[in-house]
mmCIF file of C-alpha atoms in Angstrom:
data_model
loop_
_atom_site.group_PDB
_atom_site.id
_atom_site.type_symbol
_atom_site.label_atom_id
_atom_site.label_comp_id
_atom_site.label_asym_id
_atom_site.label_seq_id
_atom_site.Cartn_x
_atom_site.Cartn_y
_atom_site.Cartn_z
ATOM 1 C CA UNK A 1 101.369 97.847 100.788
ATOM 2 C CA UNK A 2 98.324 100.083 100.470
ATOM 3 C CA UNK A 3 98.729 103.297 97.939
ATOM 4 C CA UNK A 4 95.912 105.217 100.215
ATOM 5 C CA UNK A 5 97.081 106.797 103.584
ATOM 6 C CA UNK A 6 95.755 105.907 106.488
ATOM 7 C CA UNK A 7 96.021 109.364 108.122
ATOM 8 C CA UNK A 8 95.329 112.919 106.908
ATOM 9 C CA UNK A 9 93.203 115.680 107.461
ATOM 10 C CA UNK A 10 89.755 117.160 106.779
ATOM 11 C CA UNK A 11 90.081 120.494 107.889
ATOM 12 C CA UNK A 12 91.525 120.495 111.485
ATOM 13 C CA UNK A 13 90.135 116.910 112.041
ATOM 14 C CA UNK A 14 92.429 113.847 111.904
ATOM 15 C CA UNK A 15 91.215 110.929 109.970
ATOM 16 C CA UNK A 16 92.017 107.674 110.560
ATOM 17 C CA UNK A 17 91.759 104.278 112.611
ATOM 18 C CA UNK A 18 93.135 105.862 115.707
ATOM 19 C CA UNK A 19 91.482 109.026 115.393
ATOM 20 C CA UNK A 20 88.053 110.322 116.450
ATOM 21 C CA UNK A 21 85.469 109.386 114.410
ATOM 22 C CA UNK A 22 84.272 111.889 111.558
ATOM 23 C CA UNK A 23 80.852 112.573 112.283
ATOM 24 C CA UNK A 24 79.073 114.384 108.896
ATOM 25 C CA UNK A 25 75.914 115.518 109.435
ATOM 26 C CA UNK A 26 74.041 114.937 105.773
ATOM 27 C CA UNK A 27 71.698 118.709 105.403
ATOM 28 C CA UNK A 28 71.995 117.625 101.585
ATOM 29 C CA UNK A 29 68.438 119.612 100.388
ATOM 30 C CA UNK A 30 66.872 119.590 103.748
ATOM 31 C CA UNK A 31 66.810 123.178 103.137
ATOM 32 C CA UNK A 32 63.865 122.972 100.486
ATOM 33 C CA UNK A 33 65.987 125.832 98.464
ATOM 34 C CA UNK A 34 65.565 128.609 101.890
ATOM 35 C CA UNK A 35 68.924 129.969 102.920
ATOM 36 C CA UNK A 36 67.195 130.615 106.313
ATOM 37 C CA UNK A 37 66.799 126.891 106.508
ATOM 38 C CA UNK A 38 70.358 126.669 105.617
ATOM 39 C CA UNK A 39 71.921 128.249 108.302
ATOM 40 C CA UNK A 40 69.576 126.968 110.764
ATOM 41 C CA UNK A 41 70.783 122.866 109.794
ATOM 42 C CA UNK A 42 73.965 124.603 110.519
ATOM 43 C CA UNK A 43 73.235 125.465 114.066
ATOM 44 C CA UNK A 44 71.717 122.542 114.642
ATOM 45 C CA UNK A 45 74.301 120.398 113.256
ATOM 46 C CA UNK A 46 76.820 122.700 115.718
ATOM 47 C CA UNK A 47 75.049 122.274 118.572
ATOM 48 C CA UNK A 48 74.926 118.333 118.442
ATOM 49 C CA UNK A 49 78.758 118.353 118.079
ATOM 50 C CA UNK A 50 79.037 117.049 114.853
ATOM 51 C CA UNK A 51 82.384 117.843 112.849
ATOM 52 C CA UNK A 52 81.309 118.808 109.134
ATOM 53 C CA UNK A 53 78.237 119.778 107.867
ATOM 54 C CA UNK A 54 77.730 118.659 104.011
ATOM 55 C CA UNK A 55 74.805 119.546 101.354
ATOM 56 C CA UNK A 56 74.696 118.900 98.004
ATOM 57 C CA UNK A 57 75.579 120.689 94.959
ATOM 58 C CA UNK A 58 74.021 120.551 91.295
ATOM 59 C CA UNK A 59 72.481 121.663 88.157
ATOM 60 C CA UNK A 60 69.285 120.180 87.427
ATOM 61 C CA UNK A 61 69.861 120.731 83.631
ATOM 62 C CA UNK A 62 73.012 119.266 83.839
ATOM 63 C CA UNK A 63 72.503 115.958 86.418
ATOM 64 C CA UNK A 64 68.955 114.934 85.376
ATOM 65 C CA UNK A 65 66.729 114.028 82.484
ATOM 66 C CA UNK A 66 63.351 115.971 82.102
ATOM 67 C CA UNK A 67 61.178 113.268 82.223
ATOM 68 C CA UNK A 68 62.402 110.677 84.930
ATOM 69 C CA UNK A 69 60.433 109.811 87.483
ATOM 70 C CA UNK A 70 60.824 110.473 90.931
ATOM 71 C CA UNK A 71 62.352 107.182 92.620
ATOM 72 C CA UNK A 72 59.694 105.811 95.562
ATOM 73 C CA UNK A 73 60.974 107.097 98.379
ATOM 74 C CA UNK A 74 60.733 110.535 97.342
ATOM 75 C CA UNK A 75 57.131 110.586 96.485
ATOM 76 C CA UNK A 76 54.976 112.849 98.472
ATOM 77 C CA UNK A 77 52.126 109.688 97.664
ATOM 78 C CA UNK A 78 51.692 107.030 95.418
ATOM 79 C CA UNK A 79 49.858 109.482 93.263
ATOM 80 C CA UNK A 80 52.586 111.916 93.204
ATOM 81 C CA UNK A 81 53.578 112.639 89.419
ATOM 82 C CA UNK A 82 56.074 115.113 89.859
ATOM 83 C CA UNK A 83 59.286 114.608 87.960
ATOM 84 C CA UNK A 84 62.781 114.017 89.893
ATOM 85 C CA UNK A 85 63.786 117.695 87.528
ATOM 86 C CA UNK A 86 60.700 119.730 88.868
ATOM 87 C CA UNK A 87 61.754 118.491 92.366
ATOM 88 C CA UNK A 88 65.235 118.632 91.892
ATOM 89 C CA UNK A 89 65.151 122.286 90.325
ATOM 90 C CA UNK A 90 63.389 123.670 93.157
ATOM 91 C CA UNK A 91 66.324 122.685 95.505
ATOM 92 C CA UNK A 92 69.185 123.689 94.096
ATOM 93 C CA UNK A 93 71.234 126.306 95.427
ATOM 94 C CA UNK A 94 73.772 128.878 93.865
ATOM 95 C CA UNK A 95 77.069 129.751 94.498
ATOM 96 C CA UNK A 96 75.672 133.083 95.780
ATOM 97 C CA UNK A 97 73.952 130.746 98.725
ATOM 98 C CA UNK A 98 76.810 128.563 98.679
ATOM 99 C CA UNK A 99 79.268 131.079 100.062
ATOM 100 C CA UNK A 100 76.669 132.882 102.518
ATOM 101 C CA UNK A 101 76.648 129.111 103.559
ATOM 102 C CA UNK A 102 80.131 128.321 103.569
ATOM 103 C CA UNK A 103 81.025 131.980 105.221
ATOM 104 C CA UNK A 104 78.488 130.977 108.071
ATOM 105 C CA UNK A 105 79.729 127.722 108.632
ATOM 106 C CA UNK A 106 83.403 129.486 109.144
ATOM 107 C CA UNK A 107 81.678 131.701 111.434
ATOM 108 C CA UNK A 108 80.221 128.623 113.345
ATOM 109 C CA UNK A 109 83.373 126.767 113.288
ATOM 110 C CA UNK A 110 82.039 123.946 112.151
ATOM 111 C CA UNK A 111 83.627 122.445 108.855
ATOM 112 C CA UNK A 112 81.354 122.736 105.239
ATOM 113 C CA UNK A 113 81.580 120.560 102.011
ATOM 114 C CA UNK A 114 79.204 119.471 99.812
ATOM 115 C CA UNK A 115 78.276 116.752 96.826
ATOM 116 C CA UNK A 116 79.090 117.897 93.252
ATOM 117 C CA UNK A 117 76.734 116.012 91.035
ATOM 118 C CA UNK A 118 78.165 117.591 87.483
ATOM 119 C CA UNK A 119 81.053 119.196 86.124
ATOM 120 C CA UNK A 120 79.598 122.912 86.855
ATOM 121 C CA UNK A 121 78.879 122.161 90.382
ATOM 122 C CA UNK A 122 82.794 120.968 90.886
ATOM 123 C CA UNK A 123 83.504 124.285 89.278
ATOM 124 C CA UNK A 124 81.745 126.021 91.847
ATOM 125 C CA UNK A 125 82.832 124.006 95.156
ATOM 126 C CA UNK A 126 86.524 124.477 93.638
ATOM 127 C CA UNK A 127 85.768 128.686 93.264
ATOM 128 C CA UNK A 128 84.886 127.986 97.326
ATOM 129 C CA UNK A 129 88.156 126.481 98.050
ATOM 130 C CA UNK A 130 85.953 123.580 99.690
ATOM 131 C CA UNK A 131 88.440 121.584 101.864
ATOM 132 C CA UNK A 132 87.347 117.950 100.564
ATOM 133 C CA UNK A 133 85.115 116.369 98.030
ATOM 134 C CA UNK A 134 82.096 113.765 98.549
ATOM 135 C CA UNK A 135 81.290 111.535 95.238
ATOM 136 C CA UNK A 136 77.250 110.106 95.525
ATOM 137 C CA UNK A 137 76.608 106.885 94.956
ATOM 138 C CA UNK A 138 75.028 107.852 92.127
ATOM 139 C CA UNK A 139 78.187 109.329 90.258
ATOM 140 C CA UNK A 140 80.222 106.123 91.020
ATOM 141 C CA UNK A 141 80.253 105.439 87.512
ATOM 142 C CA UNK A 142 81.151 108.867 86.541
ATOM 143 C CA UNK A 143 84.696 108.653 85.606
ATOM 144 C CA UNK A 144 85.031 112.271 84.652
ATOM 145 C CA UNK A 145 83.737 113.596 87.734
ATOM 146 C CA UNK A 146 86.318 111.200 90.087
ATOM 147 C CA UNK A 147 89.073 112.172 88.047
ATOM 148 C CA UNK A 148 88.449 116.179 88.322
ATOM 149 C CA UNK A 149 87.751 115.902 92.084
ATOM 150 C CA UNK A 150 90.772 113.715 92.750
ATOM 151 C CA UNK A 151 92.860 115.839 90.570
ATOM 152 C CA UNK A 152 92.441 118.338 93.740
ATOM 153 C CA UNK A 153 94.031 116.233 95.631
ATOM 154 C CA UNK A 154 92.165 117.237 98.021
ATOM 155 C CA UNK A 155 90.409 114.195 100.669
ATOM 156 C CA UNK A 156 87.671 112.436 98.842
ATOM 157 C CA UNK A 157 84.824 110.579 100.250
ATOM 158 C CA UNK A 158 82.553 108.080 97.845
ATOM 159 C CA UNK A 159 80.008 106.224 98.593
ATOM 160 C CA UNK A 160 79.625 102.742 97.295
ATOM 161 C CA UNK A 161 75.349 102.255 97.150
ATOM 162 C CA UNK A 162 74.085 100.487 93.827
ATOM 163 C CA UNK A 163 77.846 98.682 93.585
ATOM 164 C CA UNK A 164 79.138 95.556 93.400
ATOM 165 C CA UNK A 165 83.063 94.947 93.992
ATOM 166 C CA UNK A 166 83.664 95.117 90.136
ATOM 167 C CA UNK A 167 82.399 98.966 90.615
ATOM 168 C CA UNK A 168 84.327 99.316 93.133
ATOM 169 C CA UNK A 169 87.650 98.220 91.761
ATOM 170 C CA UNK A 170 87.039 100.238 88.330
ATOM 171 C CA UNK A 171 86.578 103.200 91.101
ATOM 172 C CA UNK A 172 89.769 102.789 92.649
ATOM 173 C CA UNK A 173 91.808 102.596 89.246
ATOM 174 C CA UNK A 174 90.419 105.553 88.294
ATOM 175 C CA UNK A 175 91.754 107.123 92.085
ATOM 176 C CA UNK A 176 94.826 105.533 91.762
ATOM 177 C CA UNK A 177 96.209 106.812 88.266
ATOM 178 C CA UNK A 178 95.100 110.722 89.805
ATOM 179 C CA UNK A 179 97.290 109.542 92.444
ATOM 180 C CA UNK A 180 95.656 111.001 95.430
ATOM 181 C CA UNK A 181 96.056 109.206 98.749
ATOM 182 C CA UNK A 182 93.781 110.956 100.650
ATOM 183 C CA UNK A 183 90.192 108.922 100.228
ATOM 184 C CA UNK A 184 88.232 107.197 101.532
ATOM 185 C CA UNK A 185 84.951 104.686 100.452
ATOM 186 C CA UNK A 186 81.872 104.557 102.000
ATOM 187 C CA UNK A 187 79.671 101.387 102.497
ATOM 188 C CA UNK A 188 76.755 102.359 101.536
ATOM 189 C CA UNK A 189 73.270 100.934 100.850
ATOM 190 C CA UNK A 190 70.516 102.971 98.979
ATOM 191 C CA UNK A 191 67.489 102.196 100.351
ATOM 192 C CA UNK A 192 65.639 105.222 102.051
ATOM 193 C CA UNK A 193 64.838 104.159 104.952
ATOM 194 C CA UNK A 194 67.424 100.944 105.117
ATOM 195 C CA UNK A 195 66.244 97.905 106.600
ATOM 196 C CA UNK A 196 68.472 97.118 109.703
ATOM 197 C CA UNK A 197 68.541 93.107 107.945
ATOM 198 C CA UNK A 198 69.874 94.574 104.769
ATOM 199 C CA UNK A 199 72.843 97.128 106.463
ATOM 200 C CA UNK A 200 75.493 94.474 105.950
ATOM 201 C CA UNK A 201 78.089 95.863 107.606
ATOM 202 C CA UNK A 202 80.438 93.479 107.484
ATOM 203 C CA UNK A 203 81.070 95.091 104.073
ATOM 204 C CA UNK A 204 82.984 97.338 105.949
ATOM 205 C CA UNK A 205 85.785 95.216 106.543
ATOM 206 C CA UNK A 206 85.092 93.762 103.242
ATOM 207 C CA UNK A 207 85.834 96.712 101.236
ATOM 208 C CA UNK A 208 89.099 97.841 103.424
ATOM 209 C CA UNK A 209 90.508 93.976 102.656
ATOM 210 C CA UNK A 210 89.836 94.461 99.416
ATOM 211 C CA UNK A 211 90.508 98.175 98.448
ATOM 212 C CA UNK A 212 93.174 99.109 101.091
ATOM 213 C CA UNK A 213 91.223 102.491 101.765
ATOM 214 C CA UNK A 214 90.054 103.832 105.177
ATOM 215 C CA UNK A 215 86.361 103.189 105.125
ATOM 216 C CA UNK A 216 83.093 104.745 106.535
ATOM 217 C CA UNK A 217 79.474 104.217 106.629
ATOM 218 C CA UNK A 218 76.612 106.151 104.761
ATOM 219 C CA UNK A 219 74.256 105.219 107.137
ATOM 220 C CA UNK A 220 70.393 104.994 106.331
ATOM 221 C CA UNK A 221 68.969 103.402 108.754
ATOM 222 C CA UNK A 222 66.180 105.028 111.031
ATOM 223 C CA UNK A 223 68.550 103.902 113.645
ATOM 224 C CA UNK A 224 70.784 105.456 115.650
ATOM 225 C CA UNK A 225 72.352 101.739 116.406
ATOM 226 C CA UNK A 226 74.024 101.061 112.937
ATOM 227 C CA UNK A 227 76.782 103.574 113.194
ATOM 228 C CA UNK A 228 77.567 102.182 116.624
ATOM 229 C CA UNK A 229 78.820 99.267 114.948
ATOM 230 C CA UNK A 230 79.892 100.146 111.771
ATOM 231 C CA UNK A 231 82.829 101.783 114.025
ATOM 232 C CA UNK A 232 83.159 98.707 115.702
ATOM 233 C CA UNK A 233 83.549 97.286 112.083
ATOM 234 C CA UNK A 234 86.080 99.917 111.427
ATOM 235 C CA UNK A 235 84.407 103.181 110.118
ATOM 236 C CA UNK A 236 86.376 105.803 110.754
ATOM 237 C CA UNK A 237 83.568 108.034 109.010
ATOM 238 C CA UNK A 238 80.296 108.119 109.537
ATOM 239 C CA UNK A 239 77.342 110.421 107.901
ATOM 240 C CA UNK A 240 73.775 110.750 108.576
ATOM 241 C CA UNK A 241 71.098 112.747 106.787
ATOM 242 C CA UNK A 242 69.241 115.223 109.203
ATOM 243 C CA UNK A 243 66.287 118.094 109.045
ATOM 244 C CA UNK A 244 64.563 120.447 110.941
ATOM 245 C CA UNK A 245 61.311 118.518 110.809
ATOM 246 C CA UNK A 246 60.612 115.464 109.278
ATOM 247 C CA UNK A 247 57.189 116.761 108.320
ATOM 248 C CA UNK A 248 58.373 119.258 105.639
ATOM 249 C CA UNK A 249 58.182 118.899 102.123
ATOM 250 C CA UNK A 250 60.912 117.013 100.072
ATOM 251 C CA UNK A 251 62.523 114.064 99.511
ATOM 252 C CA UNK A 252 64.854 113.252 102.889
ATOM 253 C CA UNK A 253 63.206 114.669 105.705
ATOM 254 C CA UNK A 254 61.581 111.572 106.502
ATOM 255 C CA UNK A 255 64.275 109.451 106.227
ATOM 256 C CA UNK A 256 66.787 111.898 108.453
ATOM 257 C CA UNK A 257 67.332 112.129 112.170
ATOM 258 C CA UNK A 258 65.454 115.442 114.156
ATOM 259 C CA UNK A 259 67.767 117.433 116.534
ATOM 260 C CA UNK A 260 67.747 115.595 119.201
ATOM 261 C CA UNK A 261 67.935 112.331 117.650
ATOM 262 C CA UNK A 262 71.049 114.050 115.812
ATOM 263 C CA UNK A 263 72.324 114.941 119.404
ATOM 264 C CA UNK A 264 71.664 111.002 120.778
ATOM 265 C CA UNK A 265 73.566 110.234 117.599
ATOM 266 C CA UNK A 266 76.372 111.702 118.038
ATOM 267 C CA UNK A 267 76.376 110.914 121.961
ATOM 268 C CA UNK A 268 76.070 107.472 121.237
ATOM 269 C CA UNK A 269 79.276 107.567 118.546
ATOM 270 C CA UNK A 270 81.131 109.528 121.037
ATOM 271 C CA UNK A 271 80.266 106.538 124.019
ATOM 272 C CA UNK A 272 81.185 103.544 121.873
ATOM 273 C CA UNK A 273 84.454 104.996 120.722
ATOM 274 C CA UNK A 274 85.405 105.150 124.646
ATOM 275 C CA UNK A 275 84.303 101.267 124.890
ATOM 276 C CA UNK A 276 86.054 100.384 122.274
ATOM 277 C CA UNK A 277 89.537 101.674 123.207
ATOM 278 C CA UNK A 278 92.549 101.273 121.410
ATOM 279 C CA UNK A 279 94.746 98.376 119.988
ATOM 280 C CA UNK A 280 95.943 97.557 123.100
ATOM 281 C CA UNK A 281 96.167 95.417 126.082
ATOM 282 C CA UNK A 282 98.136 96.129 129.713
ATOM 283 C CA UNK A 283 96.737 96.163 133.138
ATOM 284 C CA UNK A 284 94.413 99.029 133.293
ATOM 285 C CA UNK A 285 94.587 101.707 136.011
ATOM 286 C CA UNK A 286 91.070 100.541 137.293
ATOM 287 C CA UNK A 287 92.254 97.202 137.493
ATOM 288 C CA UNK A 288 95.308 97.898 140.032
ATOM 289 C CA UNK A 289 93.179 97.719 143.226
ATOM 290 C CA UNK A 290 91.515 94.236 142.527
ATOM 291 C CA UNK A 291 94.995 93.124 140.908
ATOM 292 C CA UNK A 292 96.797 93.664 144.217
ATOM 293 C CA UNK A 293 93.753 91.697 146.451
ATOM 294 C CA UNK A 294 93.268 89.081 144.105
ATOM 295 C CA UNK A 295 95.852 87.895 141.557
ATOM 296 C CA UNK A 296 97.214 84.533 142.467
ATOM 297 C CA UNK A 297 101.288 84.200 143.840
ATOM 298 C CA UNK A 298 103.091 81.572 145.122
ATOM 299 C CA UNK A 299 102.732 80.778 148.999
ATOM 300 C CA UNK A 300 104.575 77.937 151.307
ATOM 301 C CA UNK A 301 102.271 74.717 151.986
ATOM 302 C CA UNK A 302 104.314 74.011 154.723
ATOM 303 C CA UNK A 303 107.148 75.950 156.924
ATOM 304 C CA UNK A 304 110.340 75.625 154.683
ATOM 305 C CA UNK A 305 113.692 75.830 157.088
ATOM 306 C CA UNK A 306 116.564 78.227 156.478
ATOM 307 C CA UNK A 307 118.624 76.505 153.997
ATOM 308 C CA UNK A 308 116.702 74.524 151.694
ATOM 309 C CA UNK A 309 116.618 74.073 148.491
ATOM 310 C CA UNK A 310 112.928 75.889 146.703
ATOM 311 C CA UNK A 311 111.283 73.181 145.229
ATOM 312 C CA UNK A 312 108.237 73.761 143.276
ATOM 313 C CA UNK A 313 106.045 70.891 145.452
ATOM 314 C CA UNK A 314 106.423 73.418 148.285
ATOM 315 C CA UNK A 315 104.543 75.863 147.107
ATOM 316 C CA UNK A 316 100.820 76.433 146.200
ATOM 317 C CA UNK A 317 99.285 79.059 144.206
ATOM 318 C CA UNK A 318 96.579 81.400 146.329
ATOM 319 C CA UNK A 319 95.389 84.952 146.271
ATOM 320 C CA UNK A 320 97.771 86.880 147.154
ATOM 321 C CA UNK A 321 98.616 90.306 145.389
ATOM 322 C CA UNK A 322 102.319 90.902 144.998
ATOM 323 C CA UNK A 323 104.516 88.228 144.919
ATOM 324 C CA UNK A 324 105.843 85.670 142.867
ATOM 325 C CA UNK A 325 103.847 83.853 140.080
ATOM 326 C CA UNK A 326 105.067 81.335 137.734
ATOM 327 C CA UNK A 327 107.030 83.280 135.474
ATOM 328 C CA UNK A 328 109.215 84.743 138.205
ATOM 329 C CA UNK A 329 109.648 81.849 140.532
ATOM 330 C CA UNK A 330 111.781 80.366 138.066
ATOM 331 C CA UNK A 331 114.938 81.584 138.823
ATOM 332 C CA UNK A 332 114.779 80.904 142.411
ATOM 333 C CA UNK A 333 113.589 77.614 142.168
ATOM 334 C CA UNK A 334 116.929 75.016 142.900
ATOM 335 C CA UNK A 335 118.177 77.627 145.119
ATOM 336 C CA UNK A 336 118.901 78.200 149.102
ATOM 337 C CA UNK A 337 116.395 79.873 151.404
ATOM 338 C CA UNK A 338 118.185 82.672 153.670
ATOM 339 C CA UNK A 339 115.744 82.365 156.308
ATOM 340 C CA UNK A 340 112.903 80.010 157.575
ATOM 341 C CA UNK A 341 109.456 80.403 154.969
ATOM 342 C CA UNK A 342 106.409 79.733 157.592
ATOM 343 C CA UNK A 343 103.651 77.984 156.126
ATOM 344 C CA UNK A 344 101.368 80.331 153.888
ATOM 345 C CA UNK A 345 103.640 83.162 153.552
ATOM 346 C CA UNK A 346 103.893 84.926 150.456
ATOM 347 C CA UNK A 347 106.933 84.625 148.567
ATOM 348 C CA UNK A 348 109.785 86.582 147.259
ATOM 349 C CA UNK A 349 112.874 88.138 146.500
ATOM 350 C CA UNK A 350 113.753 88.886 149.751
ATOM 351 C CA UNK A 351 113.425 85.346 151.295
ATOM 352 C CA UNK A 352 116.521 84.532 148.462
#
């Protein structure tokens, strides 16, 4: 028996297997440090219909060392010799920009969270009252950090990039002593762009075997065709990084969807989920019409007189609709027609 539910709430939204998918769109520092490039990822994330809207939260001092170098993908050019901290410092925001953020977002309807990277960060988001908690990649070894956010209680998202299962498993001891039920782990891989070849999603199922969370998809792909089937996989989460333009400044814009790929994105979650349907099978509605002109029932081969006994060498199977098929002739079979059967007339009841 898992100890994680497999339905709660972010928010208003429902999460879980036979819910809607989760759709976060990933601003994370898109906004280059400018407020007015906040709350414009915010209407942009609104108008493509995502549900949440999620940035990231740190202190440079307090996340990164002075001298470390800016990992590859970040790099404005191969020449570029700015340190991760002097890129890092200019895109941090406060908890002054945090709640005109957070306020807006209320305003827009359109649920907020964000990424604490340090101890002071989760201090803020928790001053915010922020409704869940996402845990980076990065921090996946950062026991402290889990415990404080799970302490909350509160729905908590981590991704698994850079992990094997071993770092998963230490992850979910650490959960399960804080007790919280509400989580869920992201497959993850943290290459910016990913290559479609190294996705792997298969790890989705993977990790729910293996973990007994619900799981999503951190999805890094310059696709939009990934998240498509990580929820056929069973991600019942999905996030994607997005910007304004993909030409500005900074370390993500590249790798993140524009508007309107945002908007095909979300279109395209919203369409497979409707293909895929639910755990179920019956005879759907659509189906009636060529049910009733096509399924095959039992018909005489030959005109049977009033008065003898059914036997299953007078019949033949053919197109028919209603009738009887194989699973209800049964009971009549042995038994006395009432009146003559003519030769290719549908069976049933009332014949009996």
């Amino acid at each position: 028996m898992s100890v994680f539910s497999k339905n709660f709430k972010i928010g208003n939204k429902k999460i879980g297997y036979n819910s809607q998918t989760f759709i976060v769109a990933e601003a994370g520092v898109n906004h280059n440090g400018d407020l007015k490039k906040a709350f414009k990822l915010v209407d942009l994330a609104c108008k493509a219909g995502v549900d949440a809207i999620k940035f990231q939260t740190f202190n440079t001092e307090a996340c990164t060392t002075k001298n470390l170098r800016k990992a590859k993908y970040q790099k404005k050019s191969f020449n570029d010799k700015e340190t991760q901290y002097s890129m890092l410092k200019k895109l941090e925001l406060d908890i002054k920009d945090l709640i005109k953020i957070q306020r807006y977002c209320k305003k827009k309807k359109i649920i907020f969270f964000s990424t604490p990277s340090d101890t002071e960060s989760f201090n803020i988001l928790e001053k915010l009252k922020v409704p869940c908690y996402k845990i980076s990649s990065v921090d996946l070894n950062n026991d402290i950090l889990i415990k404080n956010v799970c302490a909350t209680n509160k729905p908590v998202i981590i991704s698994t990039g850079m992990s094997n299962l071993n770092d998963i498993l230490h992850t979910k001891k650490i959960v399960c002593a804080s007790k919280n039920k509400k989580i869920i782990f992201l497959h993850c891989v943290s290459s910016y762009p990913t290559n479609l070849y190294h996705t792997n999603l298969r790890s989705i199922n993977f990790i729910a075997d293996k973990i007994g969370s619900l799981v999503g998809f951190s999805d890094h792909t310059l696709d939009i065709e990934g998240a498509s089937l990580a929820i056929a996989c069973g991600a019942c989460l999905i996030e994607k990084h997005f910007t304004l333009n993909k030409k500005l400044p900074g370390p993500d814009h590249k790798i993140s969807l524009n508007f309107l790929e945002l908007k095909k994105f979300v279109k395209k979650i919203r369409d497979t989920e409707k293909i895929l349907g639910k755990k179920i099978k019956k005879i759907h509605q659509s189906e009636k019409n060529t049910l009733s002109a096509t399924k095959k029932v039992f018909v005489a081969n030959k005109t049977i007189k009033k008065g003898t006994k059914l036997r299953l060498n007078m019949l033949l199977l053919k197109s028919g609709g209603k009738g009887l098929n194989y699973k209800s002739i049964k009971k009549y079979l042995g038994k006395r027609v009432k009146k003559r059967i003519i030769k290719d007339s549908i069976l049933s009841k009332n014949f009996f």
